[in-house]
mmCIF file of C-alpha atoms in Angstrom:
data_model
loop_
_atom_site.group_PDB
_atom_site.id
_atom_site.type_symbol
_atom_site.label_atom_id
_atom_site.label_comp_id
_atom_site.label_asym_id
_atom_site.label_seq_id
_atom_site.Cartn_x
_atom_site.Cartn_y
_atom_site.Cartn_z
ATOM 1 C CA MET A 7 39.274 -46.865 -34.602
ATOM 2 C CA SER A 8 35.688 -46.124 -34.305
ATOM 3 C CA THR A 9 34.222 -42.965 -35.895
ATOM 4 C CA THR A 10 30.930 -43.213 -34.242
ATOM 5 C CA ARG A 11 31.189 -39.864 -32.410
ATOM 6 C CA PHE A 12 32.084 -38.124 -35.731
ATOM 7 C CA THR A 13 29.427 -39.561 -37.905
ATOM 8 C CA SER A 14 26.621 -40.034 -35.625
ATOM 9 C CA PRO A 15 23.944 -37.135 -35.665
ATOM 10 C CA ASN A 16 22.784 -37.630 -32.292
ATOM 11 C CA ARG A 17 25.467 -35.582 -30.640
ATOM 12 C CA ASN A 18 27.287 -33.144 -33.014
ATOM 13 C CA ALA A 19 24.281 -32.173 -35.308
ATOM 14 C CA CYS A 20 21.590 -31.960 -32.557
ATOM 15 C CA ILE A 21 23.621 -29.484 -30.482
ATOM 16 C CA GLN A 22 24.368 -27.495 -33.419
ATOM 17 C CA LEU A 23 20.790 -27.359 -34.655
ATOM 18 C CA VAL A 24 19.510 -26.551 -31.022
ATOM 19 C CA ILE A 25 22.053 -23.549 -30.958
ATOM 20 C CA PHE A 26 20.762 -22.565 -34.422
ATOM 21 C CA LEU A 27 17.331 -22.264 -33.232
ATOM 22 C CA ALA A 28 18.264 -20.152 -30.278
ATOM 23 C CA PHE A 29 20.216 -17.730 -32.499
ATOM 24 C CA TYR A 30 17.454 -17.626 -34.994
ATOM 25 C CA ILE A 31 14.860 -16.789 -32.554
ATOM 26 C CA GLN A 32 16.822 -14.130 -31.131
ATOM 27 C CA ALA A 33 17.531 -12.588 -34.512
ATOM 28 C CA VAL A 34 13.758 -12.483 -35.152
ATOM 29 C CA CYS A 35 13.149 -10.897 -31.761
ATOM 30 C CA VAL A 36 15.840 -8.199 -32.433
ATOM 31 C CA ALA A 37 14.475 -7.409 -35.777
ATOM 32 C CA TYR A 38 10.899 -6.868 -34.398
ATOM 33 C CA LEU A 39 11.334 -5.893 -30.744
ATOM 34 C CA THR A 40 14.339 -3.845 -30.279
ATOM 35 C CA PRO A 41 13.945 0.099 -30.471
ATOM 36 C CA SER A 42 16.105 1.703 -33.353
ATOM 37 C CA GLY A 43 19.473 3.171 -32.146
ATOM 38 C CA ASP A 44 20.663 5.613 -34.945
ATOM 39 C CA VAL A 45 24.358 6.156 -34.985
ATOM 40 C CA SER A 46 26.112 9.033 -36.691
ATOM 41 C CA VAL A 47 29.463 7.773 -37.906
ATOM 42 C CA THR A 48 31.959 10.679 -38.238
ATOM 43 C CA ILE A 49 35.535 11.533 -39.477
ATOM 44 C CA ASP A 50 37.956 13.999 -38.134
ATOM 45 C CA HIS A 51 40.273 15.407 -40.875
ATOM 46 C CA ALA A 52 42.246 18.551 -41.530
ATOM 47 C CA LYS A 53 40.916 21.729 -43.199
ATOM 48 C CA TYR A 54 43.413 24.086 -44.910
ATOM 49 C CA SER A 55 43.017 27.829 -45.424
ATOM 50 C CA GLU A 56 43.029 29.252 -48.885
ATOM 51 C CA ASP A 57 46.668 30.644 -48.462
ATOM 52 C CA GLY A 58 47.840 27.329 -46.919
ATOM 53 C CA THR A 59 48.931 29.029 -43.625
ATOM 54 C CA ARG A 60 46.455 27.708 -41.302
ATOM 55 C CA VAL A 61 45.235 24.234 -40.479
ATOM 56 C CA GLN A 62 42.165 23.286 -38.350
ATOM 57 C CA LEU A 63 40.420 20.128 -37.433
ATOM 58 C CA GLU A 64 37.090 19.554 -38.862
ATOM 59 C CA ARG A 65 34.537 16.762 -38.020
ATOM 60 C CA ARG A 66 32.385 15.677 -40.792
ATOM 61 C CA GLU A 67 29.303 13.217 -40.397
ATOM 62 C CA LEU A 68 29.641 10.431 -43.013
ATOM 63 C CA PHE A 69 26.386 8.541 -42.620
ATOM 64 C CA THR A 70 23.834 7.328 -40.151
ATOM 65 C CA PHE A 71 22.843 3.695 -39.531
ATOM 66 C CA ASN A 72 20.964 1.687 -37.022
ATOM 67 C CA VAL A 73 23.246 -0.208 -34.539
ATOM 68 C CA VAL A 74 20.535 -2.797 -33.877
ATOM 69 C CA SER A 75 20.971 -3.855 -37.503
ATOM 70 C CA LEU A 76 24.608 -4.927 -36.520
ATOM 71 C CA VAL A 77 23.131 -6.925 -33.547
ATOM 72 C CA TYR A 78 20.753 -8.594 -36.029
ATOM 73 C CA LEU A 79 23.617 -9.298 -38.434
ATOM 74 C CA PHE A 80 25.893 -11.186 -36.043
ATOM 75 C CA LEU A 81 22.899 -13.153 -34.590
ATOM 76 C CA LEU A 82 21.692 -14.231 -38.281
ATOM 77 C CA ILE A 83 25.189 -15.173 -39.407
ATOM 78 C CA SER A 84 25.634 -17.323 -36.195
ATOM 79 C CA ALA A 85 22.257 -19.085 -36.811
ATOM 80 C CA ALA A 86 23.440 -19.661 -40.432
ATOM 81 C CA GLN A 87 26.616 -21.151 -39.311
ATOM 82 C CA HIS A 88 25.180 -23.566 -36.818
ATOM 83 C CA SER A 89 22.384 -24.673 -38.992
ATOM 84 C CA LEU A 90 24.825 -25.444 -41.810
ATOM 85 C CA GLN A 91 27.292 -27.264 -39.601
ATOM 86 C CA GLY A 92 24.504 -29.408 -37.892
ATOM 87 C CA LEU A 93 22.721 -30.202 -41.408
ATOM 88 C CA HIS A 94 26.228 -31.020 -42.898
ATOM 89 C CA PHE A 95 26.880 -33.468 -39.973
ATOM 90 C CA TYR A 96 23.315 -34.946 -40.120
ATOM 91 C CA LEU A 97 22.777 -35.142 -43.880
ATOM 92 C CA ASP A 98 26.096 -36.097 -44.945
ATOM 93 C CA PRO A 99 28.555 -38.172 -42.980
ATOM 94 C CA TRP A 100 31.192 -37.336 -45.792
ATOM 95 C CA SER A 101 31.365 -33.867 -44.295
ATOM 96 C CA SER A 102 32.001 -35.200 -40.868
ATOM 97 C CA LYS A 103 34.654 -37.723 -42.040
ATOM 98 C CA ASN A 104 36.510 -34.881 -43.704
ATOM 99 C CA TYR A 105 36.190 -32.809 -40.638
ATOM 100 C CA ARG A 106 38.210 -35.688 -38.862
ATOM 101 C CA ARG A 107 40.598 -35.915 -41.922
ATOM 102 C CA ALA A 108 41.436 -32.139 -41.337
ATOM 103 C CA PHE A 109 42.286 -33.231 -37.728
ATOM 104 C CA GLY A 110 39.513 -31.218 -36.106
ATOM 105 C CA VAL A 111 39.969 -27.785 -37.667
ATOM 106 C CA ASN A 112 36.279 -26.545 -37.625
ATOM 107 C CA TRP A 113 36.077 -24.231 -40.616
ATOM 108 C CA PHE A 114 32.345 -23.761 -39.818
ATOM 109 C CA ARG A 115 33.305 -22.026 -36.614
ATOM 110 C CA TRP A 116 36.242 -20.031 -38.022
ATOM 111 C CA SER A 117 34.149 -18.688 -40.901
ATOM 112 C CA ASP A 118 31.602 -17.372 -38.454
ATOM 113 C CA TYR A 119 33.959 -15.762 -36.089
ATOM 114 C CA VAL A 120 35.833 -13.993 -38.792
ATOM 115 C CA ILE A 121 32.758 -11.866 -39.278
ATOM 116 C CA THR A 122 30.817 -11.936 -36.026
ATOM 117 C CA ALA A 123 33.518 -11.179 -33.665
ATOM 118 C CA PRO A 124 34.673 -7.978 -35.198
ATOM 119 C CA THR A 125 31.039 -6.926 -35.631
ATOM 120 C CA MET A 126 30.447 -7.485 -31.970
ATOM 121 C CA MET A 127 33.554 -5.355 -31.169
ATOM 122 C CA VAL A 128 32.132 -2.411 -33.390
ATOM 123 C CA VAL A 129 28.947 -2.653 -31.322
ATOM 124 C CA VAL A 130 30.882 -2.607 -27.934
ATOM 125 C CA GLY A 131 32.719 0.457 -29.353
ATOM 126 C CA ILE A 132 29.707 2.243 -30.538
ATOM 127 C CA MET A 133 28.113 1.618 -27.102
ATOM 128 C CA ASN A 134 31.234 3.255 -25.430
ATOM 129 C CA GLY A 135 31.157 6.289 -27.645
ATOM 130 C CA VAL A 136 33.404 5.276 -30.606
ATOM 131 C CA PHE A 137 31.860 6.982 -33.427
ATOM 132 C CA ASP A 138 34.821 7.805 -35.695
ATOM 133 C CA VAL A 139 34.910 5.777 -38.789
ATOM 134 C CA VAL A 140 38.681 5.136 -38.623
ATOM 135 C CA SER A 141 38.521 3.974 -35.040
ATOM 136 C CA LEU A 142 35.551 1.688 -35.824
ATOM 137 C CA MET A 143 37.447 0.353 -38.816
ATOM 138 C CA SER A 144 40.520 -0.259 -36.623
ATOM 139 C CA LEU A 145 38.398 -2.168 -33.975
ATOM 140 C CA PHE A 146 37.017 -4.356 -36.784
ATOM 141 C CA CYS A 147 40.355 -5.100 -38.382
ATOM 142 C CA ALA A 148 42.229 -5.712 -34.942
ATOM 143 C CA ILE A 149 39.522 -8.482 -33.925
ATOM 144 C CA GLN A 150 39.600 -9.799 -37.476
ATOM 145 C CA ILE A 151 43.388 -10.203 -37.236
ATOM 146 C CA THR A 152 42.999 -12.038 -33.896
ATOM 147 C CA ILE A 153 40.682 -14.502 -35.466
ATOM 148 C CA ILE A 154 42.819 -14.962 -38.440
ATOM 149 C CA LEU A 155 45.966 -15.578 -36.211
ATOM 150 C CA GLY A 156 43.743 -18.114 -34.277
ATOM 151 C CA VAL A 157 42.894 -19.974 -37.657
ATOM 152 C CA LEU A 158 46.720 -20.007 -38.357
ATOM 153 C CA SER A 159 47.421 -21.405 -35.038
ATOM 154 C CA ASP A 160 44.787 -24.194 -35.456
ATOM 155 C CA LEU A 161 46.463 -24.985 -38.830
ATOM 156 C CA CYS A 162 49.830 -25.195 -37.256
ATOM 157 C CA ALA A 163 48.468 -27.658 -34.591
ATOM 158 C CA THR A 164 46.911 -29.471 -37.479
ATOM 159 C CA SER A 165 50.235 -29.694 -39.176
ATOM 160 C CA ALA A 166 51.812 -31.025 -35.885
ATOM 161 C CA ARG A 167 49.258 -33.802 -35.471
ATOM 162 C CA ALA A 168 49.872 -35.027 -39.058
ATOM 163 C CA ARG A 169 53.788 -34.871 -38.643
ATOM 164 C CA LEU A 170 53.765 -36.494 -35.175
ATOM 165 C CA GLY A 171 52.100 -39.642 -36.505
ATOM 166 C CA ASP A 172 48.423 -39.364 -35.754
ATOM 167 C CA SER A 173 47.086 -41.986 -38.166
ATOM 168 C CA SER A 174 43.501 -41.284 -37.351
ATOM 169 C CA ALA A 175 42.924 -40.184 -41.037
ATOM 170 C CA ASP A 176 44.499 -43.266 -42.600
ATOM 171 C CA SER A 177 41.315 -45.322 -41.789
ATOM 172 C CA LEU A 178 39.060 -42.879 -43.650
ATOM 173 C CA PRO A 179 37.602 -44.085 -47.203
ATOM 174 C CA PRO A 180 38.945 -42.132 -50.201
ATOM 175 C CA TYR A 181 36.997 -39.047 -51.547
ATOM 176 C CA ASP A 182 33.675 -40.253 -53.170
ATOM 177 C CA GLY A 183 32.359 -38.200 -55.960
ATOM 178 C CA LYS A 184 28.927 -39.481 -55.393
ATOM 179 C CA GLU A 185 28.856 -38.238 -51.716
ATOM 180 C CA ALA A 186 30.237 -34.905 -53.004
ATOM 181 C CA VAL A 187 27.088 -34.605 -55.210
ATOM 182 C CA ARG A 188 24.913 -35.387 -52.251
ATOM 183 C CA LEU A 189 26.750 -32.664 -50.306
ATOM 184 C CA ALA A 190 26.136 -30.287 -53.066
ATOM 185 C CA ARG A 191 22.410 -31.014 -53.002
ATOM 186 C CA ALA A 192 22.243 -30.447 -49.256
ATOM 187 C CA ASN A 193 24.183 -27.313 -49.715
ATOM 188 C CA PHE A 194 21.628 -26.146 -52.395
ATOM 189 C CA PHE A 195 18.675 -26.902 -50.061
ATOM 190 C CA VAL A 196 20.012 -25.127 -47.018
ATOM 191 C CA LEU A 197 20.906 -22.102 -49.139
ATOM 192 C CA TRP A 198 17.502 -21.701 -50.629
ATOM 193 C CA ALA A 199 15.894 -22.319 -47.158
ATOM 194 C CA TRP A 200 18.156 -19.390 -45.801
ATOM 195 C CA LEU A 201 17.136 -17.139 -48.631
ATOM 196 C CA ILE A 202 13.492 -17.764 -48.030
ATOM 197 C CA ALA A 203 13.961 -16.968 -44.281
ATOM 198 C CA ILE A 204 15.927 -13.854 -45.020
ATOM 199 C CA GLY A 205 13.207 -12.800 -47.489
ATOM 200 C CA ALA A 206 10.574 -13.127 -44.881
ATOM 201 C CA LEU A 207 12.369 -11.085 -42.239
ATOM 202 C CA VAL A 208 12.906 -8.281 -44.887
ATOM 203 C CA LEU A 209 9.247 -8.324 -45.829
ATOM 204 C CA TYR A 210 7.653 -8.092 -42.498
ATOM 205 C CA SER A 211 10.461 -6.088 -40.512
ATOM 206 C CA ARG A 212 9.936 -2.395 -39.727
ATOM 207 C CA ASP A 213 13.721 -1.724 -40.109
ATOM 208 C CA GLU A 214 14.334 0.223 -43.301
ATOM 209 C CA ASP A 215 18.116 -0.702 -43.321
ATOM 210 C CA LEU A 216 17.402 -4.573 -43.100
ATOM 211 C CA PRO A 217 17.619 -5.401 -46.843
ATOM 212 C CA THR A 218 21.171 -3.909 -46.965
ATOM 213 C CA TYR A 219 22.286 -6.200 -44.004
ATOM 214 C CA THR A 220 20.484 -9.279 -45.107
ATOM 215 C CA THR A 221 22.028 -9.038 -48.522
ATOM 216 C CA VAL A 222 25.501 -8.965 -46.659
ATOM 217 C CA VAL A 223 24.311 -12.213 -44.954
ATOM 218 C CA ALA A 224 23.301 -13.789 -48.310
ATOM 219 C CA TYR A 225 26.697 -12.883 -49.994
ATOM 220 C CA TRP A 226 28.495 -14.345 -46.803
ATOM 221 C CA ILE A 227 26.598 -17.671 -47.115
ATOM 222 C CA VAL A 228 27.717 -17.983 -50.763
ATOM 223 C CA PHE A 229 31.235 -17.350 -49.799
ATOM 224 C CA TYR A 230 30.929 -19.596 -46.836
ATOM 225 C CA PHE A 231 29.897 -22.659 -48.975
ATOM 226 C CA ALA A 232 32.780 -22.096 -51.380
ATOM 227 C CA ILE A 233 35.376 -22.082 -48.484
ATOM 228 C CA VAL A 234 33.923 -24.912 -46.497
ATOM 229 C CA VAL A 235 33.664 -27.241 -49.597
ATOM 230 C CA TRP A 236 37.192 -26.436 -50.630
ATOM 231 C CA VAL A 237 38.607 -27.140 -47.158
ATOM 232 C CA THR A 238 36.796 -30.450 -46.792
ATOM 233 C CA ARG A 239 38.520 -31.717 -49.887
ATOM 234 C CA ASP A 240 41.674 -31.473 -47.906
ATOM 235 C CA GLY A 241 42.590 -27.962 -48.787
ATOM 236 C CA GLY A 242 42.994 -27.045 -45.230
ATOM 237 C CA LEU A 243 45.346 -29.829 -44.548
ATOM 238 C CA ARG A 244 47.529 -28.978 -47.637
ATOM 239 C CA LEU A 245 47.513 -25.392 -46.428
ATOM 240 C CA SER A 246 48.653 -26.425 -42.909
ATOM 241 C CA SER A 247 51.662 -28.351 -44.240
ATOM 242 C CA THR A 248 53.387 -25.221 -45.401
ATOM 243 C CA PHE A 249 53.790 -23.607 -41.901
ATOM 244 C CA ALA A 250 56.475 -25.864 -40.668
ATOM 245 C CA LYS A 251 58.909 -28.858 -41.603
ATOM 246 C CA THR A 252 58.513 -30.845 -38.303
ATOM 247 C CA GLY A 253 55.707 -31.674 -35.998
ATOM 248 C CA GLU A 254 57.510 -30.048 -33.099
ATOM 249 C CA GLU A 255 58.181 -26.778 -34.917
ATOM 250 C CA ALA A 256 54.687 -26.798 -35.924
ATOM 251 C CA ARG A 257 53.363 -27.242 -32.369
ATOM 252 C CA LYS A 258 55.621 -24.268 -31.215
ATOM 253 C CA ARG A 259 54.549 -21.987 -34.111
ATOM 254 C CA SER A 260 50.786 -22.683 -33.184
ATOM 255 C CA ARG A 261 51.344 -21.616 -29.563
ATOM 256 C CA THR A 262 53.516 -18.568 -30.805
ATOM 257 C CA LEU A 263 50.623 -17.382 -33.025
ATOM 258 C CA PHE A 264 48.194 -17.909 -29.993
ATOM 259 C CA TYR A 265 50.228 -15.279 -27.876
ATOM 260 C CA VAL A 266 50.682 -12.877 -30.932
ATOM 261 C CA ALA A 267 46.774 -13.003 -31.439
ATOM 262 C CA ILE A 268 46.498 -11.305 -27.911
ATOM 263 C CA VAL A 269 48.056 -8.181 -29.100
ATOM 264 C CA PRO A 270 45.471 -6.876 -31.573
ATOM 265 C CA CYS A 271 42.676 -7.942 -29.282
ATOM 266 C CA ALA A 272 44.261 -5.938 -26.457
ATOM 267 C CA TYR A 273 44.589 -2.986 -28.749
ATOM 268 C CA ALA A 274 40.818 -3.056 -29.578
ATOM 269 C CA TRP A 275 39.957 -3.248 -25.951
ATOM 270 C CA THR A 276 42.324 -0.369 -25.182
ATOM 271 C CA VAL A 277 40.771 1.926 -27.825
ATOM 272 C CA VAL A 278 37.362 1.242 -26.266
ATOM 273 C CA PHE A 279 38.462 1.852 -22.666
ATOM 274 C CA VAL A 280 40.399 5.075 -23.450
ATOM 275 C CA THR A 281 37.281 6.385 -25.209
ATOM 276 C CA PHE A 282 35.135 5.362 -22.514
ATOM 277 C CA ALA A 283 37.485 7.095 -19.827
ATOM 278 C CA TYR A 284 37.565 10.485 -21.751
ATOM 279 C CA ALA A 285 33.619 10.215 -21.931
ATOM 280 C CA LEU A 286 33.518 9.667 -18.203
ATOM 281 C CA ASP A 287 35.847 12.644 -17.573
ATOM 282 C CA ALA A 288 34.060 14.954 -19.912
ATOM 283 C CA SER A 289 30.457 14.081 -18.534
ATOM 284 C CA GLU A 290 28.557 15.573 -15.769
ATOM 285 C CA GLY A 291 26.879 12.219 -14.929
ATOM 286 C CA ASN A 292 27.419 8.617 -15.175
ATOM 287 C CA PRO A 293 26.931 6.374 -18.303
ATOM 288 C CA PRO A 294 23.885 3.995 -18.379
ATOM 289 C CA ASP A 295 24.197 0.759 -16.366
ATOM 290 C CA PHE A 296 23.957 -1.284 -19.630
ATOM 291 C CA VAL A 297 27.399 0.122 -20.826
ATOM 292 C CA TYR A 298 29.189 -1.069 -17.746
ATOM 293 C CA SER A 299 27.374 -4.427 -18.280
ATOM 294 C CA ILE A 300 28.467 -4.673 -21.763
ATOM 295 C CA ASN A 301 32.106 -3.899 -20.926
ATOM 296 C CA VAL A 302 32.388 -6.388 -18.054
ATOM 297 C CA VAL A 303 30.585 -9.328 -19.607
ATOM 298 C CA LEU A 304 32.239 -8.985 -23.044
ATOM 299 C CA LEU A 305 35.570 -8.326 -21.715
ATOM 300 C CA VAL A 306 35.519 -11.351 -19.355
ATOM 301 C CA LEU A 307 34.282 -13.634 -22.275
ATOM 302 C CA PHE A 308 36.843 -12.296 -24.906
ATOM 303 C CA LEU A 309 39.751 -12.635 -22.603
ATOM 304 C CA GLY A 310 38.760 -15.511 -20.579
ATOM 305 C CA PRO A 311 36.893 -18.630 -21.658
ATOM 306 C CA PHE A 312 37.547 -18.228 -25.516
ATOM 307 C CA PRO A 313 41.229 -18.098 -25.260
ATOM 308 C CA TYR A 314 41.551 -20.695 -22.667
ATOM 309 C CA VAL A 315 39.485 -23.123 -24.599
ATOM 310 C CA HIS A 316 41.478 -22.511 -27.672
ATOM 311 C CA TYR A 317 44.795 -22.911 -25.855
ATOM 312 C CA ALA A 318 43.756 -26.233 -24.423
ATOM 313 C CA SER A 319 42.839 -27.575 -27.755
ATOM 314 C CA LEU A 320 46.422 -26.503 -29.022
ATOM 315 C CA ARG A 321 48.241 -27.729 -26.114
ATOM 316 C CA GLU A 322 47.158 -31.281 -26.428
ATOM 317 C CA GLN A 323 47.207 -31.588 -30.078
ATOM 318 C CA GLY A 324 49.982 -33.758 -31.469
ATOM 319 C CA SER A 325 49.600 -36.364 -28.679
ATOM 320 C CA ASP A 326 50.160 -40.014 -29.506
ATOM 321 C CA ASP A 327 46.659 -41.087 -28.644
ATOM 322 C CA PRO A 328 44.196 -40.138 -31.506
ATOM 323 C CA ALA A 329 41.313 -40.931 -29.517
ATOM 324 C CA ALA A 330 42.269 -38.558 -26.718
ATOM 325 C CA ASN A 331 42.808 -35.824 -29.351
ATOM 326 C CA GLU A 332 39.356 -36.430 -30.769
ATOM 327 C CA SER A 333 37.598 -36.328 -27.277
ATOM 328 C CA LEU A 334 39.459 -33.192 -26.522
ATOM 329 C CA LYS A 335 38.422 -31.517 -29.665
ATOM 330 C CA LEU A 336 34.802 -32.467 -29.281
ATOM 331 C CA ARG A 337 34.774 -30.994 -25.698
ATOM 332 C CA CYS A 338 36.364 -27.838 -26.866
ATOM 333 C CA GLU A 339 34.063 -27.498 -29.906
ATOM 334 C CA ALA A 340 31.137 -27.881 -27.422
ATOM 335 C CA ALA A 341 32.608 -25.150 -25.195
ATOM 336 C CA HIS A 342 33.064 -22.858 -28.126
ATOM 337 C CA ALA A 343 29.420 -23.194 -29.110
ATOM 338 C CA ALA A 344 28.257 -22.693 -25.574
ATOM 339 C CA PHE A 345 30.375 -19.455 -24.998
ATOM 340 C CA GLY A 346 29.611 -18.257 -28.359
ATOM 341 C CA LEU A 347 25.831 -18.450 -27.647
ATOM 342 C CA LEU A 348 26.313 -16.910 -24.265
ATOM 343 C CA SER A 349 28.416 -13.872 -25.496
ATOM 344 C CA LYS A 350 26.412 -13.077 -28.478
ATOM 345 C CA SER A 351 23.127 -13.520 -26.644
ATOM 346 C CA ALA A 352 24.410 -11.360 -23.627
ATOM 347 C CA LEU A 353 25.451 -8.567 -26.089
ATOM 348 C CA ALA A 354 22.246 -8.587 -28.069
ATOM 349 C CA TRP A 355 19.924 -8.460 -24.890
ATOM 350 C CA MET A 356 22.033 -5.922 -23.161
ATOM 351 C CA VAL A 357 21.626 -3.611 -26.045
ATOM 352 C CA TYR A 358 17.970 -4.389 -26.266
ATOM 353 C CA TRP A 359 17.713 -3.699 -22.449
ATOM 354 C CA GLY A 360 19.519 -0.401 -22.797
ATOM 355 C CA LEU A 361 17.543 0.914 -25.682
ATOM 356 C CA ARG A 362 14.246 -0.089 -23.862
ATOM 357 C CA ARG A 363 15.095 1.673 -20.649
ATOM 358 C CA LEU A 364 15.156 4.994 -22.702
ATOM 359 C CA GLN A 365 11.539 4.470 -23.300
ATOM 360 C CA GLU A 366 11.835 5.775 -26.958
ATOM 361 C CA ASP A 367 14.028 5.613 -29.926
ATOM 362 C CA VAL A 368 17.385 7.017 -29.306
ATOM 363 C CA THR A 369 19.625 9.112 -31.737
ATOM 364 C CA ILE A 370 23.324 8.471 -30.822
ATOM 365 C CA SER A 371 25.449 11.502 -32.372
ATOM 366 C CA THR A 372 28.665 13.515 -31.561
ATOM 367 C CA GLY A 373 28.595 17.153 -30.160
ATOM 368 C CA GLU A 374 30.567 19.848 -31.583
#
């Protein structure tokens, strides 16, 4: 079977690199143009009297940080992910061959989502008035659990394809050490290019918190390399083989995990909307328009296109036609990239629009 669609840079790599440019330009704009929005993160805890007979609630401010830095963070990580994925496919066909060997599990995308999607949810929560550190941590963890369940469902679908007789990996050449060395060199080049780019942003940005967040990005890139290299050496396929004994069982488990993943996502949005409802009830006026826009746009994207595209890819995996599976996977990956760009860009610019409308730097804090 022909592997042109997987090894040719003209389609996969170019799309990824164009999306990388879109994310990187937006990250630079956010770092330089968006006003600061300082957020006071608090914690509610009990305070006991000296004799232990009285208990009262106390709210303490833990720290203050710039919410714009979170927007910059998920834009920059997404830019890094798409640049790495595009350059891997362009510079080293071995990477794309192993992408097919893993039956379409896109570890580039999942390693991006596991950080950026929870970070986006934290930004949404802050825009709706969630300032308690425990609540923010629960939002982050709930969406991260959703992403991890998505990874597991993809791995089960991978196992189903392997067990139901898809022989598309049989025609691939064996692992070549020389190609691995070439891949490592490409990784080293990309890593240094990103460190230089990050250093330039830190040097010229006016945001004092930026060095902290760019350090997080640098550590994420190193971790990212380790995971992707391990997976492309068939680690992901070996891991997926532990989920089920038969292809049909693996297929059923992939769909079960998909439905289970809806629960933590629904919990996160419930926390956001309950907080928003109490804020409306306690306020004399209405919240800014950009808060409504963020809620509607992100809710539609989180619970609409993303789950549908992922379910469509799971539904057809394991068919007897490898070419159809490959074509479906490519269409789903293109859809994920498009919706990822749309959702992150929309959130970034709605935050920018909201802060700009205030005509000055705004401090978001809690009242006693």
